[in-house]
Short mmCIF file of C-alpha atoms and ligand atoms in Angstrom, two decimals:
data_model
loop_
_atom_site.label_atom_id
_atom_site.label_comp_id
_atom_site.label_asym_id
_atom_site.label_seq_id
_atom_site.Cartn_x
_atom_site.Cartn_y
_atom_site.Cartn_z
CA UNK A 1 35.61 -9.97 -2.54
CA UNK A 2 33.87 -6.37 -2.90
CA UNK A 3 33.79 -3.55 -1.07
CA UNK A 4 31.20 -0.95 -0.04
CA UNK A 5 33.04 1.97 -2.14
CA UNK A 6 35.18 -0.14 -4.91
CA UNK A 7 34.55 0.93 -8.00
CA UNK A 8 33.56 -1.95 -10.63
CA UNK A 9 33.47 -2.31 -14.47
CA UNK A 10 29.95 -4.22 -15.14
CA UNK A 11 27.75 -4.99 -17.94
CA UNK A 12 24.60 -4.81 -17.61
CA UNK A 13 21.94 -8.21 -18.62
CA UNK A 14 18.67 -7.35 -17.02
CA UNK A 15 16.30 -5.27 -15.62
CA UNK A 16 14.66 -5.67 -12.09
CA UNK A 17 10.73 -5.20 -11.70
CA UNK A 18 11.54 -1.85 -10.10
CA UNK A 19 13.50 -0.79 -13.33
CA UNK A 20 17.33 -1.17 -12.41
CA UNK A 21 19.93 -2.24 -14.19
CA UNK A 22 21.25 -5.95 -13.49
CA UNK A 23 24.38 -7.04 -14.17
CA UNK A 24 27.14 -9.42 -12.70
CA UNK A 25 30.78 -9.96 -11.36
CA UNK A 26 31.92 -13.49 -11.15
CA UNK A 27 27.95 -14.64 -10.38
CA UNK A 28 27.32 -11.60 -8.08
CA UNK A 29 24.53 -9.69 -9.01
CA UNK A 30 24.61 -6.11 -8.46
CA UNK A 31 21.88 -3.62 -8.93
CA UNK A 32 22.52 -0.26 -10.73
CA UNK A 33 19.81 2.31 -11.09
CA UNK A 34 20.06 4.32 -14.44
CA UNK A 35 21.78 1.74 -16.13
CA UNK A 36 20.01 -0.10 -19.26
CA UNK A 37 20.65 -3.38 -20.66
CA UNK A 38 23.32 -3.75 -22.76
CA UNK A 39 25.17 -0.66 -21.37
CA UNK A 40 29.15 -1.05 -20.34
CA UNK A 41 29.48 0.89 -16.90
CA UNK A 42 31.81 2.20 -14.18
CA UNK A 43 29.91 1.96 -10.89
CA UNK A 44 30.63 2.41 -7.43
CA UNK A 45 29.36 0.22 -4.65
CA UNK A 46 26.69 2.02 -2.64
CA UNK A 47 25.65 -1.50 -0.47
CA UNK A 48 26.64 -4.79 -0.41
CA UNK A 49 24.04 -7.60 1.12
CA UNK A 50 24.89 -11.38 1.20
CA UNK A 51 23.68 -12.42 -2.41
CA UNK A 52 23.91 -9.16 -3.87
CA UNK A 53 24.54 -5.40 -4.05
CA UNK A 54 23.39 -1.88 -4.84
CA UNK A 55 25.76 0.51 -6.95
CA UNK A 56 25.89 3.78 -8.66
CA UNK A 57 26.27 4.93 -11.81
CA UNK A 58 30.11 6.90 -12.26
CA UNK A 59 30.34 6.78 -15.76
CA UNK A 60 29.10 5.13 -18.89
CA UNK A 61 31.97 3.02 -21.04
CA UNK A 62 29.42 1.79 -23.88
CA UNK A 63 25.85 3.35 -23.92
CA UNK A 64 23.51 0.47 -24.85
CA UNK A 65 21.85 0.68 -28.45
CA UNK A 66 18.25 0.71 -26.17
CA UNK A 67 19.36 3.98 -24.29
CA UNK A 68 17.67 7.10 -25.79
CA UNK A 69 17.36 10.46 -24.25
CA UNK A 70 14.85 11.34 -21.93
CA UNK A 71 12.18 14.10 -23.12
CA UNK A 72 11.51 14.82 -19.50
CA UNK A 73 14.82 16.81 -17.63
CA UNK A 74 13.86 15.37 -14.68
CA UNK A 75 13.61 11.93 -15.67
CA UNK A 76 16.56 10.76 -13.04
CA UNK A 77 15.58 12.06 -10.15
CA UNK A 78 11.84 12.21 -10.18
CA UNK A 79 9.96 8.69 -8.64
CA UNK A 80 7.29 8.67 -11.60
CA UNK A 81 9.10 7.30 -14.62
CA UNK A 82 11.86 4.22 -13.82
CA UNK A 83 12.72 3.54 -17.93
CA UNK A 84 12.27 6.83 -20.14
CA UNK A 85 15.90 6.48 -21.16
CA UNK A 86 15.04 3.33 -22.20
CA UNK A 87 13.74 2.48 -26.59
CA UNK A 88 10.17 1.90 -26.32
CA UNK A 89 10.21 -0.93 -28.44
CA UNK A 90 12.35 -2.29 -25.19
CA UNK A 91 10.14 -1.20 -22.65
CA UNK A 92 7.31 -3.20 -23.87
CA UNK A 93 9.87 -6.26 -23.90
CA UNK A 94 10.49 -5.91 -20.57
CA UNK A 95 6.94 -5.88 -19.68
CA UNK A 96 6.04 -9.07 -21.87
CA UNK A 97 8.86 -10.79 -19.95
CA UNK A 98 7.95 -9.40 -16.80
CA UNK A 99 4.19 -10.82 -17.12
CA UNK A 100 5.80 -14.20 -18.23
CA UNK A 101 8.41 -14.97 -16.20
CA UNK A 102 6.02 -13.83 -12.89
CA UNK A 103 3.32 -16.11 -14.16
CA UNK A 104 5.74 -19.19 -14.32
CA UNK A 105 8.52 -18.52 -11.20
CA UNK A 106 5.28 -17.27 -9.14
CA UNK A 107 2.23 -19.06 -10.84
CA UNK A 108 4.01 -22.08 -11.58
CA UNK A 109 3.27 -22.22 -15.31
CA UNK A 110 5.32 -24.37 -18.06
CA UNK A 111 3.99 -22.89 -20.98
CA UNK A 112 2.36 -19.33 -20.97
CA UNK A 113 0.00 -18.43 -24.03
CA UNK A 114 1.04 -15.01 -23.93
CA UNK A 115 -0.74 -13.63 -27.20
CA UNK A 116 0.55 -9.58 -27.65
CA UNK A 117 1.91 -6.94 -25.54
CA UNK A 118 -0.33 -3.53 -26.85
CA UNK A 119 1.82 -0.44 -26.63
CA UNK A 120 1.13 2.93 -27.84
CA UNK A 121 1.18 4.63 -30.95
CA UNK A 122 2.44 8.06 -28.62
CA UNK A 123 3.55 7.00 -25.33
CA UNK A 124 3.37 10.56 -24.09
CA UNK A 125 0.56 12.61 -22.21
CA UNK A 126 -1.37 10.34 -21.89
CA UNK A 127 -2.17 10.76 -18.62
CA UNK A 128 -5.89 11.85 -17.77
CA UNK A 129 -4.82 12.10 -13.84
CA UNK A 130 -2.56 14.63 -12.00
CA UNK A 131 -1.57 14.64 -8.28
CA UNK A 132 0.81 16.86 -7.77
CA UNK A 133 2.19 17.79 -3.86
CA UNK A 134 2.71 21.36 -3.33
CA UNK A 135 5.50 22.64 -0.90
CA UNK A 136 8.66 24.78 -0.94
CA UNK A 137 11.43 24.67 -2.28
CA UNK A 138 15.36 25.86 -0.69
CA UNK A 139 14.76 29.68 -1.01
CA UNK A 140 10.72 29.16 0.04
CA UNK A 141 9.83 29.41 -2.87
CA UNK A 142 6.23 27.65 -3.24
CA UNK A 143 6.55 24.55 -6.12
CA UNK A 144 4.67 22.11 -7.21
CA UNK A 145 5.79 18.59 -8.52
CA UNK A 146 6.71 15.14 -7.66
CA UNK A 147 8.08 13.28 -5.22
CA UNK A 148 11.75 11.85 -5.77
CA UNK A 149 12.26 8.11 -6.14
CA UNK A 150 11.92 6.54 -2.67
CA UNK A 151 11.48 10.20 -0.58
CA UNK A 152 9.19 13.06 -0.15
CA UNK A 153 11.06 15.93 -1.20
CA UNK A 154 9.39 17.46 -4.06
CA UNK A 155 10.89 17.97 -7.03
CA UNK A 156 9.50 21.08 -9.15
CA UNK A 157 7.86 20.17 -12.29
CA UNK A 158 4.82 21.70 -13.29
CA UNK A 159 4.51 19.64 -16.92
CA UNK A 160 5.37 16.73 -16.73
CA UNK A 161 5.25 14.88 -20.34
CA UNK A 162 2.89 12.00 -18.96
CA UNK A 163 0.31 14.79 -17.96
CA UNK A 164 -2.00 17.35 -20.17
CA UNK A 165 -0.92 20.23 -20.98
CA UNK A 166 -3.64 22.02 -18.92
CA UNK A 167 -1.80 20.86 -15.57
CA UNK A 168 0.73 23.78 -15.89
CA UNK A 169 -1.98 26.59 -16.58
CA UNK A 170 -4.02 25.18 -12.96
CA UNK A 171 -0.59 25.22 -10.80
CA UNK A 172 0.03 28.59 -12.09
CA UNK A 173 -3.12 29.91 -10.96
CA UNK A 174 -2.96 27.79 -7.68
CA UNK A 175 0.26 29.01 -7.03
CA UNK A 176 -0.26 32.89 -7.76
CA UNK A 177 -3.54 32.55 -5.47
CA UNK A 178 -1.12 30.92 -3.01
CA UNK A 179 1.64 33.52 -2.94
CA UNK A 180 -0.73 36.80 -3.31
CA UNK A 181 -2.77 35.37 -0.25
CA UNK A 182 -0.02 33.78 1.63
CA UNK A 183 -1.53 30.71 1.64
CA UNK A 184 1.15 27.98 3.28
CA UNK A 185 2.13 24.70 1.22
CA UNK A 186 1.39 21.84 3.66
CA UNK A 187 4.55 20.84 5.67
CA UNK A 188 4.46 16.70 6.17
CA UNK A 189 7.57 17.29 8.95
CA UNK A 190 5.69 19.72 11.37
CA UNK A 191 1.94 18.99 10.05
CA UNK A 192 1.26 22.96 9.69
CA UNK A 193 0.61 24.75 6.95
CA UNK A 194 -2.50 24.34 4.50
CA UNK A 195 -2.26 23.39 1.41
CA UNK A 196 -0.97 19.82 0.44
CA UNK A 197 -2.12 18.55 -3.20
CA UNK A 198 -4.20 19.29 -6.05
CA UNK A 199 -5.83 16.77 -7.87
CA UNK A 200 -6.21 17.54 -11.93
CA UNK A 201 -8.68 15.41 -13.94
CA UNK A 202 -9.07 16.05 -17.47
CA UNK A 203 -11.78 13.52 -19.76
CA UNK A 204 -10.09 13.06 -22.89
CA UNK A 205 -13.39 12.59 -24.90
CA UNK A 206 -15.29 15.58 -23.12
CA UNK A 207 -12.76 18.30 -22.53
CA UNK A 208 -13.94 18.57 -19.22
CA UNK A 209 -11.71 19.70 -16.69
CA UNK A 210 -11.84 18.88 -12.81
CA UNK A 211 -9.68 20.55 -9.93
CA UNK A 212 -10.12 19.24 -6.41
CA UNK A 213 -7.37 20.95 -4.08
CA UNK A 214 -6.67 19.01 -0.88
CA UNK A 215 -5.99 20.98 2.48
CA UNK A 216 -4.97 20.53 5.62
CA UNK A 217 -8.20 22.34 7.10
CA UNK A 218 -11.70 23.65 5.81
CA UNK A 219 -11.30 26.84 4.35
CA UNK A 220 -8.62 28.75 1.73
CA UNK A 221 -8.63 32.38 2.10
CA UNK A 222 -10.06 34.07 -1.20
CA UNK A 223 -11.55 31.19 -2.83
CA UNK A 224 -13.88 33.26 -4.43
CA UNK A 225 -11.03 34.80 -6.33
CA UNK A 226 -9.49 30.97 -6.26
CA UNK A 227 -12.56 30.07 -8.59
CA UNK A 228 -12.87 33.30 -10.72
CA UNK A 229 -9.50 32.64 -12.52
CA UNK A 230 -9.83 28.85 -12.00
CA UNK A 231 -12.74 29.21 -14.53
CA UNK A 232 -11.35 31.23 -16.75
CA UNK A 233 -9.63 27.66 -18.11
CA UNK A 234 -11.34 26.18 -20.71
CA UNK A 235 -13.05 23.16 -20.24
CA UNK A 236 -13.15 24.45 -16.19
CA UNK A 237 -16.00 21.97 -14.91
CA UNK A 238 -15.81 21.39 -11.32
CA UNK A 239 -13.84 22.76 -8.38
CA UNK A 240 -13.62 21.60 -5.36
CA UNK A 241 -11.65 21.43 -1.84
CA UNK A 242 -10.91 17.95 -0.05
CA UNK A 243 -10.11 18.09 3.56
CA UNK A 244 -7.24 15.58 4.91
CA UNK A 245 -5.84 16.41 8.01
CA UNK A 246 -4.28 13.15 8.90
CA UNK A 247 -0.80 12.62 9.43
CA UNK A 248 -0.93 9.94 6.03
CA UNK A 249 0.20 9.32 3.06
CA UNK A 250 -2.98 8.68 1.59
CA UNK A 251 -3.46 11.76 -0.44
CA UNK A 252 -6.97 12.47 -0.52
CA UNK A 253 -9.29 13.08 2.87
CA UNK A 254 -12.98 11.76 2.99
CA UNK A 255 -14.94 14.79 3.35
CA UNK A 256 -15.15 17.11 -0.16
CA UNK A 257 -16.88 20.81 -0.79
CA UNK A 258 -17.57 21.64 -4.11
CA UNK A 259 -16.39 25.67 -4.72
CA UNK A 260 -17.94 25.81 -8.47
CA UNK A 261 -19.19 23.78 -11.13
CA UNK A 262 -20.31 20.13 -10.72
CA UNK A 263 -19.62 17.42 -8.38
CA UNK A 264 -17.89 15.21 -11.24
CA UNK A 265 -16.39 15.71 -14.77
CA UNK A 266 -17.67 13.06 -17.49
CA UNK A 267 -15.69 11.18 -19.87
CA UNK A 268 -16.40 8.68 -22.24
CA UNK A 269 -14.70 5.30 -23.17
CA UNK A 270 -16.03 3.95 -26.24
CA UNK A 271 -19.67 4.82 -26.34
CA UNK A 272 -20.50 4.83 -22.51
CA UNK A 273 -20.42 8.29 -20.98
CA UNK A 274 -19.12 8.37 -17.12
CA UNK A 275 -19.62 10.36 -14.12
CA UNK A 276 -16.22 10.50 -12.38
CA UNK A 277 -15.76 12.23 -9.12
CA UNK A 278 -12.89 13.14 -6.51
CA UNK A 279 -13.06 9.91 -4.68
CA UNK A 280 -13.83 7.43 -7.06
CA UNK A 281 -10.98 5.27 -9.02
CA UNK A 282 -10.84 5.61 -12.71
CA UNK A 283 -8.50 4.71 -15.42
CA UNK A 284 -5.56 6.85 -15.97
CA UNK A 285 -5.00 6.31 -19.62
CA UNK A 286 -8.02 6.43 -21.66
CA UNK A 287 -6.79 5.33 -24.82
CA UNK A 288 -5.21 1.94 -23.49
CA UNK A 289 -8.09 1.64 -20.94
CA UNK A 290 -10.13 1.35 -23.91
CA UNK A 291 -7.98 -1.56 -25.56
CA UNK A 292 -7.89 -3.33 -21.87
CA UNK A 293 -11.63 -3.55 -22.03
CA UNK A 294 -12.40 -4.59 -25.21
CA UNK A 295 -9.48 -7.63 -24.42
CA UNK A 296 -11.45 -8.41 -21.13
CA UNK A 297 -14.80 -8.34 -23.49
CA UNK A 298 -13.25 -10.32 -26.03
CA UNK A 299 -11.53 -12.90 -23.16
CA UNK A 300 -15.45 -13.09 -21.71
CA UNK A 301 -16.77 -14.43 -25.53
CA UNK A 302 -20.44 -13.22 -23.64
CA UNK A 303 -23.40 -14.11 -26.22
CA UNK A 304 -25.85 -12.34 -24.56
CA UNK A 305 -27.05 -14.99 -22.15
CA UNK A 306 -24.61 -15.40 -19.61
CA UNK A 307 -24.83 -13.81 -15.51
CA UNK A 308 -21.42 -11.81 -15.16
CA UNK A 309 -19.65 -10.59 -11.70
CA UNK A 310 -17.33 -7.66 -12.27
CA UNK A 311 -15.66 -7.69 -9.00
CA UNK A 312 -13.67 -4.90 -7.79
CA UNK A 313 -15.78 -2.63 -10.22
CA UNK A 314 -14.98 1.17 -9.29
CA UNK A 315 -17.23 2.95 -11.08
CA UNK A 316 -18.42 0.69 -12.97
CA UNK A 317 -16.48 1.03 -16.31
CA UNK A 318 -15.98 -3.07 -17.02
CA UNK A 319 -19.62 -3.58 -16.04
CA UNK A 320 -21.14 -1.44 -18.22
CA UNK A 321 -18.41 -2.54 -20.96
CA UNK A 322 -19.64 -5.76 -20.57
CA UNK A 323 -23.49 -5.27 -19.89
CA UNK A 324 -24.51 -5.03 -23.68
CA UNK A 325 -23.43 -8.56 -24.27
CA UNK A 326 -24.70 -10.53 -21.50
CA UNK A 327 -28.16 -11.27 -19.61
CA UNK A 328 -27.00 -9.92 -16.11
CA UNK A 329 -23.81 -8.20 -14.42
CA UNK A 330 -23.67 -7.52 -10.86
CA UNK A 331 -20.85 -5.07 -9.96
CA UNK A 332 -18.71 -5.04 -6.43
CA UNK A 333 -17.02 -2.10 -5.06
CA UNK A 334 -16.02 -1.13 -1.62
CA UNK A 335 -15.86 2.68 -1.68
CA UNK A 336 -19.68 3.67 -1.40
CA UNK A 337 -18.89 7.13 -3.21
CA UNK A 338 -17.64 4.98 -7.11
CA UNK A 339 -20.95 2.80 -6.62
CA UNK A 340 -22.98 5.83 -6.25
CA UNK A 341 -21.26 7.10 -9.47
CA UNK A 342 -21.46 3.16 -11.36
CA UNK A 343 -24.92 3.49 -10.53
CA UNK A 344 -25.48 6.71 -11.98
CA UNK A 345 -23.62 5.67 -15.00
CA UNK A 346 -25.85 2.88 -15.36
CA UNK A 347 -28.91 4.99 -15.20
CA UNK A 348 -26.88 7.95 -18.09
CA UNK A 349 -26.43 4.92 -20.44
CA UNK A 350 -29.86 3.62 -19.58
CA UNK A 351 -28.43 0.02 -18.99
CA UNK A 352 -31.26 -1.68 -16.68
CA UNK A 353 -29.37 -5.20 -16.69
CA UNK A 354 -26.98 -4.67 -13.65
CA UNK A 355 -27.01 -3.96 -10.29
CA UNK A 356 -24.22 -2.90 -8.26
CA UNK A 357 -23.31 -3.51 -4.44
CA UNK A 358 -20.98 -2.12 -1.54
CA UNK A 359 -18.35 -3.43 0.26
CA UNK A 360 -15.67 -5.92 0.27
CA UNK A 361 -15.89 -8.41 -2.93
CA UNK A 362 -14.56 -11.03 -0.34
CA UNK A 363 -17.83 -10.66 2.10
CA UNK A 364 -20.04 -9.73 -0.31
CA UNK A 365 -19.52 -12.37 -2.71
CA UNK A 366 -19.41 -14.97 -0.32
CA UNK A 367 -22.87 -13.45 1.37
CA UNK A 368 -24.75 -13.44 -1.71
CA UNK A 369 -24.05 -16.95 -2.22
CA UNK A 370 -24.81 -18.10 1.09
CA UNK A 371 -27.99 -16.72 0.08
CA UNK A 372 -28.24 -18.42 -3.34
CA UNK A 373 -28.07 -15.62 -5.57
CA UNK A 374 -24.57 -15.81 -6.89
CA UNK A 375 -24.52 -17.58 -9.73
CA UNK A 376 -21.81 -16.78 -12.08
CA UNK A 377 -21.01 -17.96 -16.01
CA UNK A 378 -18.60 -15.15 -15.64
CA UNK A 379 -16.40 -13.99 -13.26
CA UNK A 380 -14.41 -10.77 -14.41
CA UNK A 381 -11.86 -9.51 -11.30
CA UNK A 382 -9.83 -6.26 -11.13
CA UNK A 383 -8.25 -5.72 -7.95
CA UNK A 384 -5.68 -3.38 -6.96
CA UNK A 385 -1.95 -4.26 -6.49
CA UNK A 386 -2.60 -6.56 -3.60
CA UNK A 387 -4.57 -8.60 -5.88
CA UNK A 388 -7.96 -11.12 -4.77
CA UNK A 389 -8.54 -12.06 -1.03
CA UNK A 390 -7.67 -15.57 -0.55
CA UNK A 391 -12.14 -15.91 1.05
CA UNK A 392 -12.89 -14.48 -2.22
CA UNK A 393 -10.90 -17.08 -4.48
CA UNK A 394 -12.53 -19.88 -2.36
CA UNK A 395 -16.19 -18.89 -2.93
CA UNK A 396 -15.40 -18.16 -6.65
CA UNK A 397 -14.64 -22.05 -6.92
CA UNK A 398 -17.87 -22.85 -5.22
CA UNK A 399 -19.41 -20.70 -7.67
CA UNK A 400 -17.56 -22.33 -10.47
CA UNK A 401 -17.94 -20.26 -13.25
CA UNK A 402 -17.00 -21.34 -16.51
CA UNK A 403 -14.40 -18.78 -17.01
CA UNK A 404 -12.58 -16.19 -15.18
CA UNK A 405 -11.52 -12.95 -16.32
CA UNK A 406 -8.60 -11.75 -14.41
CA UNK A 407 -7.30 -8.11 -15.13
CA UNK A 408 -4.03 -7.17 -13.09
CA UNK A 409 -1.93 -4.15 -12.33
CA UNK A 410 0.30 -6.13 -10.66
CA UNK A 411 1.85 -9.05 -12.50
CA UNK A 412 3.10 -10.62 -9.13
CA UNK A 413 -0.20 -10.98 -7.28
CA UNK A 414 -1.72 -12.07 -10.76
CA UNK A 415 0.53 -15.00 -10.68
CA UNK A 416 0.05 -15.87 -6.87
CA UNK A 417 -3.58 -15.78 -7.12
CA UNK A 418 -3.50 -17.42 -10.70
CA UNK A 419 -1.55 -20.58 -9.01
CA UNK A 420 -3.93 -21.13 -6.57
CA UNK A 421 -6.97 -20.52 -9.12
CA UNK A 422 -5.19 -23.65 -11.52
CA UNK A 423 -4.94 -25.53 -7.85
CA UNK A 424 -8.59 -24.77 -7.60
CA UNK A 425 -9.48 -26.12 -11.17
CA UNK A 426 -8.91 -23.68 -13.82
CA UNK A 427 -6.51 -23.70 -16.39
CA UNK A 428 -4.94 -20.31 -18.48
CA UNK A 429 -6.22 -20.15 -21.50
CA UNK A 430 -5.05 -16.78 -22.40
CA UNK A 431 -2.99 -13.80 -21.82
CA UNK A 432 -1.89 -10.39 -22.83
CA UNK A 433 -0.32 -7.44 -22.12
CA UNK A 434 -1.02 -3.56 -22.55
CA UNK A 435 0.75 -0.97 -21.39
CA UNK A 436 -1.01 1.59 -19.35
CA UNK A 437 1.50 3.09 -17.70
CA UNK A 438 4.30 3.64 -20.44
CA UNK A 439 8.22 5.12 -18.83
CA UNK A 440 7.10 3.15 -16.00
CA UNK A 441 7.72 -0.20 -14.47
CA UNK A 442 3.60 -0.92 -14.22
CA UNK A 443 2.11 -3.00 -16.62
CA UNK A 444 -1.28 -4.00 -16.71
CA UNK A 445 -2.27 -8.09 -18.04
CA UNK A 446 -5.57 -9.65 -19.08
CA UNK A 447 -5.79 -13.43 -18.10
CA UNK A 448 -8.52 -15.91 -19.63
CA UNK A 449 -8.88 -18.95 -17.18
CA UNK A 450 -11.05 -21.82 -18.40
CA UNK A 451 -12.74 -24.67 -15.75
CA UNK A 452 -11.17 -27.55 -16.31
CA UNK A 453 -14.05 -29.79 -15.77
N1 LIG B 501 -12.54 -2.16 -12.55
C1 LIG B 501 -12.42 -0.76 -12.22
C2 LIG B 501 -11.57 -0.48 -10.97
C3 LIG B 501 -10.31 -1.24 -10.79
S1 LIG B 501 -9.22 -0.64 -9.53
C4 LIG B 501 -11.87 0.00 -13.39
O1 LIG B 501 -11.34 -0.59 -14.32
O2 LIG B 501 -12.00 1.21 -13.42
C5 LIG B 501 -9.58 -1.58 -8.15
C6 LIG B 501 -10.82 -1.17 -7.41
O3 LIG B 501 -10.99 -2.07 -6.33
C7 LIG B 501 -10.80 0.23 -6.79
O4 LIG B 501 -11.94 0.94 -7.20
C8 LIG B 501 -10.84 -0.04 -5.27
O5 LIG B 501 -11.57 0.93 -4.55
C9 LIG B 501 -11.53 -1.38 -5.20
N2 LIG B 501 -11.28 -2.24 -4.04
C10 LIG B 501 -10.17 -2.35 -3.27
N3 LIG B 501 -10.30 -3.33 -2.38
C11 LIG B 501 -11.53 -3.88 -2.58
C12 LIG B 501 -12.24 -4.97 -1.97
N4 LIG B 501 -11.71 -5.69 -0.98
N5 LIG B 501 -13.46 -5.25 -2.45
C13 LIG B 501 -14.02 -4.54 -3.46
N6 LIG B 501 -13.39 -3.52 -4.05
C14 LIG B 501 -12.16 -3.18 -3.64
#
């Protein structure tokens, strides 16, 4: 039997969904961050549970022909990449097998028709979102960065290789503003202090360039200044401040005052502009976003006469996506601020066929058919990690579309909710993968469900 402390020879066969290494004495699993598959290692036991363990890396024996070096030097400890030392050609394995195997241990599937997992041609800044925390470091110095894995000390890193370059040039500036004024970093221990994040958007397709800096309080002394070098950026295109002074880990605050420039940056995906603000969700890689519409487009076969829901719509990217090939699409969203912006979008684009609504998709689904005007063909869903509400799957099978589009971030709630859609009637027809979130353990799947009737 092991011991917390024993050191153990293991190689490693698997990878967990959160990225670590699996591998096994005598049946016992243990888990092993930093370790890849097919790597020979010298680990020490860090915890031992009933069915299996935690250890850490002492040495490597055999490096695994997947490991490659890291471009980022702070790969290890930072929380935001789990397999850059990993081939990508392996990474998007892992995914494909991660989407499968959920879909049949959770969803209950024999046979999945998984069709291709779509990687990238450069799986490197592609990133279109920044949130970096701002604190201090040991000698007070003020840093910017990310959070190690699991904590919320900050490690400094002011470009990381996911990001645009541009992220570096607006720390600097924030920072210099910060030390000249002596302006405190936000302290999460004590709650005092004033600054706690900035937010960095950048639209691929425009160049434009947004900045939203979040405080704990109304006012940063010298904005003025703040703003004057701010804009000397190019593509500068709105600045703004976001108040949060909860004791959260939600980053951003409700309330917002724009310092320069515009209330939202627009970016394009295909040929649909977008208004994108603060508050409102968007896609964080562009380029795949792109790919994962035109699957959910293709999955959706529209031919121009079908009524579409696009529930869980943010700003309304998928709607619009999908409004030039169908009669009617009726968006749901439950932050007021991304309908404001879908609706907007709609109105840019001049696209007249959908309409848009606030509030839960659960409640306002299952209102709108209570009053007879939910009829679906279509029924396109995109929820966050948590996937669907269990109200909302009911009322879909009322509605009984003929198919269901189901886009996931979160291949474990896909299958869950996918099991109880094929209990409900519907069978899966199709499914891909595409990587959105490349060096990390996210993956995001398309899934075409057919009635069965
Ligand atoms: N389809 C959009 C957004 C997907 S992200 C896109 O591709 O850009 C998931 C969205 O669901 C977020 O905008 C979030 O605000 C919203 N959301 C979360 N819970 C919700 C609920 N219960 N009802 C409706 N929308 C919800």
């Amino acid at each position: 039997m092991y011991r917390k402390n024993d050191t153990i020879t293991i190689e490693i066969e698997d990878i967990s969904h959160e990225g670590l290494g699996i591998g096994k004495k005598e049946g016992f699993p243990f888990f092993i961050k930093d370790a890849l598959v097919g790597d020979i290692i010298e680990a020490k036991i860090v915890k031992l549970k009933k069915n299996y363990g935690f250890a850490r890396v002492e040495k490597i024996v055999r490096e695994s022909n997947f490991r490659v070096k890291a471009r980022c030097p702070i790969a290890k400890p930072c929380g935001g990449c789990q397999l850059q030392e990993l081939s990508y050609e392996k990474q998007l394995e892992f995914k494909k097998n991660l989407i499968i195997n959920n879909l049949k241990r959770i969803g209950g599937m024999k046979e999945v028709p998984f069709e291709e997992m779509i990687g990238m041609e450069n799986p490197y800044r592609y990133r279109n979102k920044a949130q970096f925390p701002i604190g201090k470091n040991r000698e007070g110095k003020i840093i910017a960065g990310f959070y190690a894995g699991r904590t919320h000390s900050i490690i400094e890193n002011e470009d990381c290789y996911l990001g645009v370059k541009q992220n570096k040039e607006i720390l600097k500036v924030l920072i210099g503003h910060m030390e000249k004024f002596k302006i405190p970093p936000y302290d999460e221990k004590t709650g005092m202090g004033l600054v706690r994040h900035v937010l960095i958007r950048y639209g691929f397709m425009s160049g434009q360039i947004m900045v939203c800096i979040v405080i704990n309080g109304n006012k940063l002394a010298k904005e003025e200044l703040l703003v004057e070098d701010l804009r000397k950026i190019s593509g500068m295109t709105s600045i703004s401040l976001n108040r949060n002074q909860e004791n959260t880990n939600v980053i951003l605050g409700k309330e917002l005052r724009l310092l320069w420039g515009k209330a939202y940056i627009e970016d394009y995906l295909g040929e649909i502009a977008f208004e994108i603000s603060p508050l409102s969700f968007y896609q964080v890689n562009p380029v795949q976003t792109k790919i994962l519409y035109e699957k959910a487009l293709e999955y959706a076969d529209l031919t121009g006469k079908e009524r579409v829901w696009d529930l869980y719509c943010g700003i309304g990217t998928i709607s619009l996506f999908l409004s030039k090939k169908a009669k009617e699409v009726y968006g749901v969203e439950i932050i007021p601020q991304a309908i404001e912006d879908a609706r907007n979008n709609a109105r840019k684009n001049g696209i007249k066929n959908v309409e848009f609504f606030v509030g839960k998709a659960e409640d306002v689904v299952a209102e709108q058919y209570e009053k007879k005007s939910a009829y679906a063909d279509v029924i396109v869903v995109d929820p966050p990690r948590k996937g669907c509400d269990e109200k909302l799957l009911t009322t879909m099978f009322e509605m009984a579309p003929e198919k269901i589009v189901y886009v996931s971030c979160d291949s474990a709630t896909l299958a869950r909710d996918i099991k109880i859609l094929q209990a409900g009637g519907y069978e899966v027809k199709r499914v891909c993968g595409v990587d959105q979130f490349c060096h990390t353990v996210h993956v995001e799947s398309v899934v075409l469900l057919s009635r069965t009737d």
